[in-house]
Short mmCIF file of C-alpha atoms in Angstrom, two decimals:
data_model
loop_
_atom_site.label_atom_id
_atom_site.label_comp_id
_atom_site.label_asym_id
_atom_site.label_seq_id
_atom_site.Cartn_x
_atom_site.Cartn_y
_atom_site.Cartn_z
CA MET X 1021 -0.03 -77.65 1.60
CA ALA X 1022 -3.75 -77.62 1.91
CA ALA X 1023 -3.86 -81.31 1.59
CA ALA X 1024 -1.50 -81.68 4.43
CA GLU X 1025 -3.92 -80.00 6.74
CA GLY X 1026 -6.37 -82.74 6.39
CA SER X 1027 -3.77 -85.40 7.06
CA GLY X 1028 -1.46 -85.51 9.91
CA ALA X 1029 -2.83 -86.62 13.15
CA GLY X 1030 -0.34 -84.52 15.07
CA GLY X 1031 -1.91 -81.25 13.92
CA THR X 1032 1.32 -79.36 13.28
CA LEU X 1033 0.59 -75.99 11.72
CA PHE X 1034 3.68 -75.75 9.58
CA PRO X 1035 4.55 -79.22 8.50
CA GLY X 1036 6.96 -77.95 5.87
CA LEU X 1037 9.16 -76.49 8.54
CA ALA X 1038 9.30 -79.53 10.66
CA ASP X 1039 12.58 -80.51 9.20
CA VAL X 1040 14.30 -77.27 10.01
CA SER X 1041 16.26 -77.17 13.16
CA ILE X 1042 18.32 -74.39 14.57
CA SER X 1043 21.40 -75.14 16.45
CA GLN X 1044 21.59 -73.34 19.70
CA ASP X 1045 25.25 -72.60 19.28
CA ILE X 1046 25.39 -70.19 16.36
CA PRO X 1047 26.60 -66.94 17.71
CA VAL X 1048 24.86 -63.80 16.60
CA GLU X 1049 27.25 -61.43 15.03
CA GLY X 1050 27.06 -58.02 13.66
CA GLU X 1051 27.23 -54.41 14.51
CA ILE X 1052 24.55 -52.15 15.64
CA THR X 1053 25.38 -48.53 15.36
CA VAL X 1054 23.06 -45.69 16.13
CA PRO X 1055 23.76 -42.85 13.72
CA VAL X 1056 24.58 -39.79 15.74
CA GLY X 1057 23.32 -36.48 14.41
CA SER X 1058 25.97 -34.03 13.40
CA HIS X 1059 27.12 -32.02 16.30
CA SER X 1060 26.62 -28.33 15.90
CA PRO X 1061 29.36 -26.44 17.62
CA ASP X 1062 26.91 -25.31 20.25
CA GLU X 1063 26.32 -28.78 21.50
CA ASP X 1064 29.88 -29.23 22.48
CA PHE X 1065 29.63 -26.33 24.82
CA SER X 1066 26.50 -24.44 25.67
CA THR X 1067 26.44 -20.80 24.68
CA LEU X 1068 25.51 -20.01 28.23
CA ASP X 1069 29.04 -20.70 29.28
CA GLU X 1070 30.87 -18.60 26.79
CA PRO X 1071 32.10 -15.17 27.70
CA VAL X 1072 29.67 -12.34 27.02
CA LYS X 1073 32.17 -10.73 24.70
CA ASP X 1074 31.93 -13.74 22.37
CA THR X 1075 28.16 -13.57 22.23
CA ILE X 1076 28.16 -9.90 21.48
CA MET X 1077 30.92 -10.18 18.93
CA ARG X 1078 29.11 -12.95 17.11
CA ASP X 1079 25.95 -10.90 16.83
CA LEU X 1080 27.89 -7.81 15.86
CA LYS X 1081 29.69 -9.71 13.14
CA ALA X 1082 26.38 -10.98 11.77
CA VAL X 1083 24.99 -7.46 11.72
CA GLY X 1084 28.13 -6.12 10.07
CA LYS X 1085 28.02 -8.82 7.42
CA LYS X 1086 24.48 -7.82 6.56
CA PHE X 1087 25.46 -4.19 6.23
CA VAL X 1088 28.09 -5.24 3.70
CA HIS X 1089 25.46 -7.25 1.84
CA VAL X 1090 23.28 -4.18 1.58
CA MET X 1091 26.13 -2.09 0.30
CA TYR X 1092 26.88 -4.56 -2.44
CA PRO X 1093 23.49 -6.13 -3.15
CA ARG X 1094 24.25 -9.42 -4.77
CA LYS X 1095 21.65 -12.07 -4.66
CA SER X 1096 22.86 -13.82 -1.59
CA SER X 1097 20.74 -15.70 0.82
CA ALA X 1098 22.72 -14.87 3.94
CA LEU X 1099 20.63 -11.81 4.56
CA LEU X 1100 17.48 -13.81 4.27
CA ARG X 1101 18.46 -16.89 6.18
CA ASP X 1102 19.66 -15.44 9.44
CA TRP X 1103 17.45 -12.51 9.97
CA ASP X 1104 17.88 -10.17 12.85
CA LEU X 1105 16.33 -6.85 13.67
CA TRP X 1106 19.25 -5.20 15.48
CA GLY X 1107 20.46 -3.45 12.37
CA PRO X 1108 17.08 -2.00 11.45
CA LEU X 1109 16.58 -0.82 15.03
CA VAL X 1110 19.93 0.96 15.11
CA LEU X 1111 19.32 2.53 11.70
CA CYS X 1112 15.80 3.62 12.55
CA VAL X 1113 16.79 5.19 15.86
CA SER X 1114 19.77 7.01 14.38
CA LEU X 1115 17.71 8.28 11.44
CA ALA X 1116 14.96 9.48 13.75
CA LEU X 1117 17.49 11.18 16.01
CA MET X 1118 19.18 12.91 13.11
CA LEU X 1119 15.81 14.18 11.90
CA GLN X 1120 15.31 16.00 15.16
CA GLY X 1121 16.55 19.46 15.77
CA GLY X 1122 14.82 20.68 12.67
CA SER X 1123 12.69 23.73 12.30
CA ALA X 1124 10.61 23.63 15.41
CA ASP X 1125 9.67 27.27 15.67
CA SER X 1126 6.00 26.47 15.38
CA LYS X 1127 4.80 23.37 17.11
CA ASP X 1128 2.39 22.42 14.39
CA ASP X 1129 4.32 22.79 11.22
CA GLY X 1130 7.61 21.19 11.86
CA GLY X 1131 9.51 18.22 10.76
CA PRO X 1132 8.50 14.73 11.79
CA GLN X 1133 8.65 13.93 15.45
CA PHE X 1134 10.74 11.03 16.67
CA ALA X 1135 7.68 8.85 17.14
CA GLU X 1136 6.41 9.70 13.68
CA VAL X 1137 9.61 8.58 11.99
CA PHE X 1138 9.66 5.41 14.06
CA VAL X 1139 6.04 4.59 13.28
CA ILE X 1140 6.41 5.32 9.59
CA ILE X 1141 9.41 3.07 9.22
CA TRP X 1142 8.14 0.14 11.23
CA PHE X 1143 4.49 0.33 10.30
CA GLY X 1144 5.41 0.88 6.67
CA ALA X 1145 7.70 -2.14 6.70
CA VAL X 1146 4.99 -4.29 8.31
CA VAL X 1147 2.41 -3.19 5.74
CA ILE X 1148 4.75 -3.91 2.85
CA THR X 1149 5.55 -7.31 4.29
CA LEU X 1150 1.85 -8.13 4.67
CA ASN X 1151 1.28 -6.94 1.14
CA SER X 1152 3.96 -9.15 -0.30
CA LYS X 1153 2.71 -12.13 1.69
CA LEU X 1154 -0.85 -11.60 0.52
CA LEU X 1155 0.42 -11.43 -3.02
CA GLY X 1156 1.81 -14.90 -2.63
CA GLY X 1157 5.39 -14.28 -1.63
CA THR X 1158 7.51 -17.06 -0.23
CA ILE X 1159 9.57 -14.97 2.10
CA SER X 1160 8.80 -15.07 5.79
CA PHE X 1161 7.53 -12.15 7.82
CA PHE X 1162 10.66 -11.35 9.77
CA GLN X 1163 12.97 -11.95 6.85
CA SER X 1164 11.12 -9.32 4.90
CA LEU X 1165 11.22 -6.88 7.82
CA CYS X 1166 14.93 -7.55 8.14
CA VAL X 1167 15.61 -6.78 4.49
CA LEU X 1168 13.50 -3.63 4.44
CA GLY X 1169 15.12 -2.39 7.63
CA TYR X 1170 18.67 -3.00 6.51
CA CYS X 1171 18.04 -1.30 3.19
CA VAL X 1172 17.33 1.93 5.05
CA MET X 1173 21.09 2.15 5.53
CA PRO X 1174 21.88 4.16 2.35
CA LEU X 1175 19.24 6.68 3.39
CA THR X 1176 20.77 6.98 6.85
CA VAL X 1177 24.11 7.68 5.20
CA ALA X 1178 22.35 10.27 3.05
CA MET X 1179 20.93 11.92 6.18
CA LEU X 1180 24.39 12.10 7.67
CA VAL X 1181 25.76 13.70 4.51
CA CYS X 1182 22.85 16.14 4.42
CA ARG X 1183 23.47 17.27 7.95
CA LEU X 1184 27.14 17.81 7.19
CA VAL X 1185 26.30 19.75 4.05
CA LEU X 1186 23.81 21.86 5.98
CA LEU X 1187 26.52 22.73 8.46
CA ALA X 1188 28.34 24.38 5.61
CA GLY X 1189 25.39 26.40 4.41
CA ALA X 1190 21.75 26.26 3.39
CA GLY X 1191 21.69 27.86 -0.03
CA THR X 1192 20.72 26.61 -3.43
CA VAL X 1193 24.02 24.83 -4.02
CA SER X 1194 23.67 22.85 -0.83
CA PHE X 1195 20.11 21.98 -1.82
CA ILE X 1196 21.27 20.65 -5.17
CA ILE X 1197 23.97 18.58 -3.53
CA ARG X 1198 21.46 17.22 -1.05
CA LEU X 1199 18.99 16.46 -3.79
CA ILE X 1200 21.56 14.49 -5.76
CA VAL X 1201 22.80 12.58 -2.73
CA VAL X 1202 19.32 11.72 -1.47
CA GLY X 1203 18.17 10.76 -4.94
CA ALA X 1204 21.12 8.43 -5.44
CA MET X 1205 20.67 6.80 -2.04
CA PHE X 1206 16.94 6.40 -2.62
CA ALA X 1207 17.65 4.58 -5.88
CA TRP X 1208 20.22 2.41 -4.11
CA SER X 1209 17.84 1.49 -1.29
CA THR X 1210 15.03 0.62 -3.63
CA LEU X 1211 17.24 -1.46 -5.89
CA ALA X 1212 18.87 -3.27 -2.99
CA SER X 1213 15.59 -4.24 -1.35
CA THR X 1214 14.01 -5.14 -4.67
CA ALA X 1215 16.93 -7.43 -5.42
CA PHE X 1216 16.16 -9.38 -2.27
CA LEU X 1217 12.40 -9.22 -2.14
CA ALA X 1218 11.15 -9.36 -5.69
CA ASP X 1219 12.63 -12.74 -6.37
CA SER X 1220 10.36 -14.40 -3.89
CA GLN X 1221 7.27 -13.41 -5.85
CA PRO X 1222 5.59 -15.06 -8.79
CA PRO X 1223 6.66 -13.20 -11.92
CA ASN X 1224 3.34 -11.59 -12.77
CA ARG X 1225 3.17 -9.84 -9.43
CA LYS X 1226 6.64 -8.42 -9.14
CA ALA X 1227 5.60 -4.91 -10.10
CA LEU X 1228 2.80 -4.98 -7.56
CA VAL X 1229 5.34 -5.71 -4.84
CA VAL X 1230 7.99 -3.25 -6.01
CA TYR X 1231 5.69 -0.23 -6.07
CA PRO X 1232 4.99 -0.09 -2.30
CA ILE X 1233 8.70 -0.45 -1.61
CA PHE X 1234 9.30 2.48 -3.93
CA LEU X 1235 6.66 4.53 -2.11
CA PHE X 1236 8.12 3.63 1.29
CA TYR X 1237 11.64 4.76 0.47
CA PHE X 1238 10.28 7.81 -1.34
CA VAL X 1239 8.54 8.95 1.82
CA ILE X 1240 11.70 8.46 3.87
CA SER X 1241 13.74 10.32 1.25
CA TRP X 1242 11.23 13.15 1.32
CA MET X 1243 11.59 13.43 5.08
CA ILE X 1244 15.36 13.57 4.71
CA LEU X 1245 15.36 16.06 1.87
CA THR X 1246 12.98 18.49 3.53
CA PHE X 1247 14.92 18.57 6.76
CA THR X 1248 15.79 22.16 7.50
CA PRO X 1249 17.70 23.14 10.58
CA GLN X 1250 16.60 26.09 12.62
CA MET S 485 -45.94 -29.02 -30.11
CA ALA S 486 -42.54 -28.02 -28.85
CA THR S 487 -39.67 -28.45 -31.20
CA ALA S 488 -36.42 -29.97 -30.13
CA ASP S 489 -34.84 -26.51 -29.86
CA ASP S 490 -37.40 -25.31 -27.39
CA LEU S 491 -36.61 -28.13 -25.08
CA LYS S 492 -32.89 -27.53 -25.11
CA PHE S 493 -31.34 -26.05 -22.03
CA GLN S 494 -30.59 -22.40 -22.60
CA GLU S 495 -27.99 -20.31 -20.94
CA PHE S 496 -29.31 -17.06 -19.61
CA ASP S 497 -27.02 -14.16 -19.23
CA ASP S 498 -26.56 -12.19 -16.09
CA ALA S 499 -29.72 -10.35 -15.19
CA ALA S 500 -28.12 -6.95 -15.33
CA ASN S 501 -26.93 -7.48 -18.86
CA LEU S 502 -30.35 -8.68 -19.88
CA LEU S 503 -31.81 -5.54 -18.48
CA ALA S 504 -29.44 -3.42 -20.48
CA ALA S 505 -31.16 -4.67 -23.59
CA ASN S 506 -34.64 -4.21 -22.23
CA PRO S 507 -34.65 -1.86 -19.29
CA ASP S 508 -38.34 -2.11 -18.58
CA ALA S 509 -38.47 -5.84 -18.18
CA THR S 510 -38.56 -7.34 -14.74
CA THR S 511 -36.28 -10.18 -13.94
CA ILE S 512 -35.28 -11.90 -10.78
CA SER S 513 -31.73 -12.97 -10.31
CA ILE S 514 -30.60 -15.51 -7.80
CA ASP S 515 -27.09 -14.86 -6.71
CA GLU S 516 -24.98 -17.92 -6.68
CA PRO S 517 -21.57 -17.90 -5.12
CA VAL S 518 -19.02 -17.24 -7.76
CA GLU S 519 -16.32 -19.80 -7.65
CA VAL S 520 -12.91 -18.30 -7.67
CA PRO S 521 -10.98 -20.41 -10.11
CA LYS S 522 -7.86 -21.76 -8.57
CA ASN S 523 -4.50 -21.02 -10.00
CA GLN S 524 -4.15 -21.56 -13.65
CA HIS S 525 -0.44 -21.04 -13.62
CA SER S 526 1.90 -23.80 -12.78
CA HIS S 527 3.46 -22.58 -9.58
CA LEU S 528 2.71 -24.37 -6.35
CA GLN S 529 0.53 -22.74 -3.81
CA GLU S 530 0.46 -23.38 -0.10
CA PRO S 531 -2.94 -24.50 1.10
CA GLY S 532 -3.14 -21.64 3.54
CA ARG S 533 -2.96 -19.06 0.81
CA GLU S 534 -6.41 -19.59 -0.64
CA GLU S 535 -8.00 -17.20 1.77
CA ASP S 536 -5.40 -14.59 0.97
CA ASP S 537 -5.93 -15.10 -2.71
CA GLU S 538 -9.61 -14.51 -2.37
CA LEU S 539 -8.84 -11.03 -1.18
CA LEU S 540 -6.93 -10.47 -4.35
CA GLY S 541 -8.79 -12.78 -6.64
CA THR S 542 -7.00 -15.34 -8.64
CA ASP S 543 -3.55 -15.29 -10.04
CA ASP S 544 -5.00 -13.12 -12.73
CA SER S 545 -5.09 -10.27 -10.28
CA ASP S 546 -1.71 -9.20 -11.41
CA LYS S 547 -0.27 -6.01 -12.73
CA THR S 548 -2.37 -5.95 -15.88
CA GLU S 549 -5.64 -6.34 -14.09
CA VAL S 550 -4.86 -3.56 -11.60
CA LEU S 551 -3.78 -1.33 -14.47
CA ASP S 552 -6.96 -2.15 -16.38
CA ARG S 553 -9.07 -1.15 -13.43
CA ILE S 554 -7.15 2.09 -13.03
CA LYS S 555 -7.66 2.84 -16.70
CA GLY S 556 -11.34 2.11 -16.35
CA SER S 557 -11.63 4.63 -13.56
CA VAL S 558 -9.79 7.36 -15.43
CA PHE S 559 -11.60 6.88 -18.72
CA PRO S 560 -15.14 5.99 -17.77
CA VAL S 561 -17.20 4.72 -20.64
CA PRO S 562 -20.68 6.19 -20.54
CA GLY S 563 -23.25 3.54 -19.83
CA LYS S 564 -20.79 0.92 -18.69
CA ASN S 565 -20.79 -0.04 -15.08
CA PHE S 566 -17.32 -0.10 -13.54
CA VAL S 567 -18.15 -2.95 -11.24
CA ARG S 568 -19.71 -5.12 -13.90
CA LEU S 569 -17.05 -4.39 -16.43
CA TYR S 570 -13.88 -4.55 -14.43
CA ILE S 571 -14.48 -6.04 -11.07
CA ARG S 572 -16.84 -8.85 -12.04
CA SER S 573 -17.27 -10.23 -8.53
CA ASN S 574 -13.53 -10.22 -8.08
CA PRO S 575 -12.77 -7.26 -5.87
CA ASP S 576 -9.23 -6.74 -4.77
CA LEU S 577 -7.95 -4.69 -1.89
CA TYR S 578 -4.55 -3.94 -3.38
CA GLY S 579 -5.79 -1.10 -5.60
CA PRO S 580 -7.86 0.78 -3.03
CA PHE S 581 -5.28 0.51 -0.27
CA TRP S 582 -2.26 1.59 -2.28
CA ILE S 583 -4.11 4.23 -4.27
CA CYS S 584 -5.18 5.80 -0.98
CA ALA S 585 -1.63 5.61 0.39
CA THR S 586 -0.23 7.21 -2.75
CA LEU S 587 -2.90 9.89 -2.67
CA VAL S 588 -2.13 10.74 0.96
CA PHE S 589 1.54 11.29 0.29
CA THR S 590 0.96 12.97 -3.05
CA ILE S 591 -1.36 15.53 -1.50
CA ALA S 592 0.97 16.19 1.41
CA VAL S 593 4.08 16.49 -0.77
CA SER S 594 2.36 18.56 -3.47
CA GLY S 595 0.84 20.88 -0.90
CA ASN S 596 4.20 21.38 0.71
CA LEU S 597 5.89 22.03 -2.66
CA SER S 598 3.20 24.42 -3.82
CA ASN S 599 3.40 26.43 -0.61
CA PHE S 600 7.15 26.53 -0.98
CA PHE S 601 6.95 27.91 -4.51
CA ILE S 602 4.26 30.41 -3.65
CA HIS S 603 6.13 31.89 -0.72
CA LEU S 604 9.57 31.54 -2.25
CA GLY S 605 10.62 35.10 -2.74
CA LYS S 606 9.51 36.51 0.55
CA PRO S 607 12.25 37.38 3.00
CA THR S 608 10.19 36.43 6.03
CA TYR S 609 9.38 32.98 4.80
CA HIS S 610 11.04 30.07 6.51
CA TYR S 611 10.39 26.70 4.95
CA VAL S 612 8.73 24.11 7.13
CA PRO S 613 8.06 20.53 6.07
CA GLU S 614 4.54 20.57 7.62
CA PHE S 615 4.68 16.96 8.55
CA ARG S 616 1.53 17.14 10.64
CA LYS S 617 -0.50 17.42 7.50
CA VAL S 618 0.49 13.90 6.48
CA SER S 619 -1.37 12.38 9.40
CA ILE S 620 -4.37 14.61 8.77
CA ALA S 621 -4.40 13.66 5.10
CA ALA S 622 -4.10 9.98 5.96
CA THR S 623 -6.98 10.09 8.42
CA THR S 624 -9.22 11.98 6.02
CA ILE S 625 -8.60 9.90 2.96
CA TYR S 626 -8.71 6.52 4.63
CA ALA S 627 -11.86 7.48 6.52
CA TYR S 628 -13.47 8.59 3.28
CA ALA S 629 -12.42 5.49 1.38
CA TRP S 630 -13.66 3.06 4.04
CA LEU S 631 -16.41 4.68 6.11
CA VAL S 632 -18.41 6.14 3.25
CA PRO S 633 -18.55 2.75 1.47
CA LEU S 634 -19.61 1.20 4.76
CA ALA S 635 -22.43 3.69 5.15
CA LEU S 636 -23.44 3.32 1.53
CA TRP S 637 -23.41 -0.45 1.75
CA GLY S 638 -25.57 -0.36 4.87
CA PHE S 639 -27.97 2.01 3.20
CA LEU S 640 -28.22 -0.13 0.08
CA MET S 641 -28.83 -3.24 2.18
CA TRP S 642 -31.60 -1.45 4.01
CA ARG S 643 -33.25 -0.32 0.81
CA ASN S 644 -32.83 -3.77 -0.68
CA SER S 645 -34.93 -5.21 2.07
CA LYS S 646 -37.73 -2.88 1.09
CA VAL S 647 -37.46 -2.78 -2.67
CA MET S 648 -36.42 -5.75 -4.75
CA ASN S 649 -33.36 -4.45 -6.43
CA ILE S 650 -31.75 -6.06 -9.39
CA VAL S 651 -28.27 -4.87 -8.79
CA SER S 652 -26.64 -5.20 -5.43
CA TYR S 653 -23.02 -4.87 -4.48
CA SER S 654 -20.98 -6.42 -1.77
CA PHE S 655 -19.06 -4.26 0.66
CA LEU S 656 -15.70 -5.08 -0.92
CA GLU S 657 -16.96 -4.14 -4.36
CA ILE S 658 -18.06 -0.74 -3.10
CA VAL S 659 -14.70 -0.21 -1.39
CA CYS S 660 -13.05 -1.22 -4.65
CA VAL S 661 -15.04 1.30 -6.69
CA TYR S 662 -14.33 4.10 -4.28
CA GLY S 663 -10.65 3.25 -4.15
CA TYR S 664 -10.18 3.16 -7.88
CA SER S 665 -12.27 6.29 -8.38
CA LEU S 666 -9.82 8.20 -6.19
CA PHE S 667 -7.00 7.43 -8.58
CA VAL S 668 -7.69 10.43 -10.82
CA TYR S 669 -6.96 12.75 -7.89
CA ILE S 670 -3.29 11.70 -7.88
CA PRO S 671 -2.26 13.49 -11.09
CA THR S 672 -4.68 16.27 -10.16
CA ALA S 673 -2.88 16.81 -6.87
CA ILE S 674 0.44 16.96 -8.66
CA LEU S 675 -0.90 19.50 -11.12
CA TRP S 676 -2.32 21.56 -8.28
CA ILE S 677 1.24 22.71 -7.59
CA ILE S 678 0.66 25.26 -10.36
CA PRO S 679 -0.16 28.42 -8.41
CA GLN S 680 -3.01 29.69 -10.55
CA LYS S 681 -6.49 29.73 -9.12
CA VAL S 682 -8.22 29.24 -12.45
CA VAL S 683 -6.05 26.27 -13.35
CA ARG S 684 -6.70 24.66 -10.00
CA TRP S 685 -10.44 25.01 -10.22
CA VAL S 686 -10.55 23.75 -13.78
CA LEU S 687 -8.55 20.72 -12.72
CA MET S 688 -10.83 20.16 -9.78
CA VAL S 689 -13.99 20.26 -11.87
CA PHE S 690 -12.44 17.96 -14.46
CA SER S 691 -11.34 15.34 -11.99
CA LEU S 692 -14.62 15.61 -10.12
CA CYS S 693 -16.48 14.89 -13.33
CA LEU S 694 -14.34 11.89 -14.13
CA SER S 695 -14.40 10.20 -10.75
CA GLY S 696 -17.95 11.30 -10.06
CA SER S 697 -19.16 9.75 -13.27
CA VAL S 698 -17.58 6.43 -12.32
CA LEU S 699 -19.46 6.51 -9.04
CA VAL S 700 -22.73 7.62 -10.60
CA MET S 701 -22.63 4.98 -13.29
CA THR S 702 -21.94 2.38 -10.67
CA PHE S 703 -24.61 3.32 -8.19
CA TRP S 704 -27.40 4.58 -10.37
CA PRO S 705 -28.45 1.08 -11.49
CA ALA S 706 -28.50 0.04 -7.87
CA VAL S 707 -30.93 2.69 -6.72
CA ARG S 708 -32.80 3.29 -9.95
CA ASP S 709 -35.71 1.04 -9.06
CA ASP S 710 -36.29 2.73 -5.78
CA ASN S 711 -38.48 5.68 -5.03
CA ARG S 712 -37.41 8.48 -7.36
CA ARG S 713 -36.58 10.90 -4.61
CA VAL S 714 -34.56 8.40 -2.63
CA ALA S 715 -32.57 7.44 -5.69
CA VAL S 716 -31.76 10.99 -6.63
CA ALA S 717 -30.92 11.90 -3.04
CA THR S 718 -28.55 8.95 -2.74
CA VAL S 719 -26.65 9.77 -5.87
CA ALA S 720 -26.57 13.45 -4.95
CA THR S 721 -25.13 12.62 -1.53
CA ILE S 722 -22.44 10.45 -3.08
CA LEU S 723 -21.42 13.27 -5.39
CA LEU S 724 -21.61 15.85 -2.66
CA LEU S 725 -19.27 13.91 -0.37
CA HIS S 726 -16.87 13.37 -3.23
CA ALA S 727 -16.84 17.05 -4.05
CA LEU S 728 -16.41 17.93 -0.40
CA LEU S 729 -13.31 15.77 -0.24
CA ALA S 730 -11.77 17.45 -3.26
CA VAL S 731 -12.59 20.98 -2.19
CA GLY S 732 -11.47 20.33 1.36
CA CYS S 733 -8.13 18.95 0.23
CA LEU S 734 -7.54 21.88 -2.07
CA ALA S 735 -8.43 24.41 0.60
CA TYR S 736 -6.49 22.86 3.45
CA PHE S 737 -3.31 21.58 1.87
CA PHE S 738 -2.72 24.19 -0.78
CA ASP S 739 -2.36 27.80 0.19
CA ALA S 740 -4.23 30.25 -1.93
CA PRO S 741 -1.99 31.70 -4.61
CA GLU S 742 -1.83 35.40 -4.23
CA LEU S 743 -3.20 37.43 -7.04
CA ASP S 744 -0.08 39.35 -7.80
CA ILE S 745 3.01 37.61 -6.59
CA SER S 746 5.49 39.81 -8.37
CA ALA S 747 4.23 43.21 -7.27
CA PRO S 748 6.34 44.60 -4.48
CA ILE S 749 4.66 45.74 -1.33
CA ILE S 750 4.82 49.51 -1.30
CA PRO S 751 4.70 50.87 2.19
CA ALA S 752 2.51 53.92 2.27
CA PRO S 753 3.72 56.90 4.28
CA ILE S 754 2.79 56.81 7.90
CA ILE S 755 -0.32 58.82 8.45
CA PRO S 756 -0.45 60.25 11.95
CA ALA S 757 -3.95 59.79 13.26
CA HIS S 758 -5.62 62.45 15.27
CA ASN S 759 -5.49 60.71 18.60
CA GLY S 760 -1.80 60.12 18.44
CA THR S 761 -1.61 56.54 17.23
CA THR S 762 0.01 55.83 13.91
CA VAL S 763 -1.69 53.94 11.17
CA ILE S 764 0.28 52.25 8.48
CA THR S 765 -1.53 51.31 5.34
CA LYS S 766 -0.13 48.89 2.79
CA SER S 767 -1.09 48.87 -0.81
CA HIS S 768 -0.43 46.03 -3.20
#
């Protein structure tokens, strides 16, 4: 090829291709398809157009499904994947409301105020989430908040039971019943949240993550157990 | 003529450890930044986590290391410096933060329980959860665990600019020492539920000795080279504040156990006073 450059008076650049000719009549055939991304159901119709009842029911069903996951804590990722904070909000508000109406004869030494319960639950959950993230956890911030909030549900049930038991009487027997119920629910809460959260940690730091969760639910259980009506 | 051995590069130990062998020698140490070794375990780490890990050290800052540091604060070895021995330029914030949190709730819960048991038999007693005391306990203990180290660190920096000190600590190391030294108060607070004055004071002195000795052994080498009076005053202030915390917690959160709980209150007969008012005296 190099030798050909020197020869050739015509100065063609690609002498080897000089013999190739393309007929002008060959039709171009083929198919060009653009792969379409899979339609999610929302793209067929925008969720803005659906009736409000459908929107609410969808969210309510998601919340209800998460409650069931907390009651039977298997290692499922549904709780983690689609986080929402409605459930924790409802639980926190109902727990804080049920803790009102306690002994409020003296303004200083009473049970926790509504704001105190709220702050303890949310601030405690945020601190635990930050702690597990600093320890190298792979779970995201809101997922962790979601799990910790939903796992307050057994303790809310315990509070309900305690209030019913206290309606019957406030003696030693009722205290023992309350102690057993709160203790069992505390163990359930801690185990349920540990089942979801501890797996996202490297193995040598699991205990460091579980202890704050234990402390958090212990404080909430203490608030529930020491609730005394007027 | 120098032999081959004399010309070989020699590794010198940390200045503080050299001094332990020969306390009167003077050495100068140049602090070089300690490299935090990256993860030695095989799991992947996101690049953004390195800063977080530096707060907690390496992957070695796991359960065993925290437990070792707690053990070192409860069983102080005389002569060994807590910071040099356990922290080794690797302070973590997990221990101080969660020890303080546990201490806050332990004191509040134990105080509440002890008051409940002390006043149990009385007919006029109505149990209250005393939730306000939790916020007071939290403010006090977190302020102590963070503001006192800040003040101490500032003071040590100021003295370091005047006197060439061999041992100097970073702020996080001081916070770490204070946090871990508070650990011994957790079982003490639980045992303070026992409503006997003697028991409580014995416990207080014992825990004060343990945690105080950790602090003294940490900070004495840092101020030792200073003016004698300044050094002694510094260490005395550290101990005084520590004792104040313990005594304050005992006095505020735990009601004084009465001397004779079981003796019934005998109402004395009403003695009519001369001017017509009645005086009732109680004896117990």
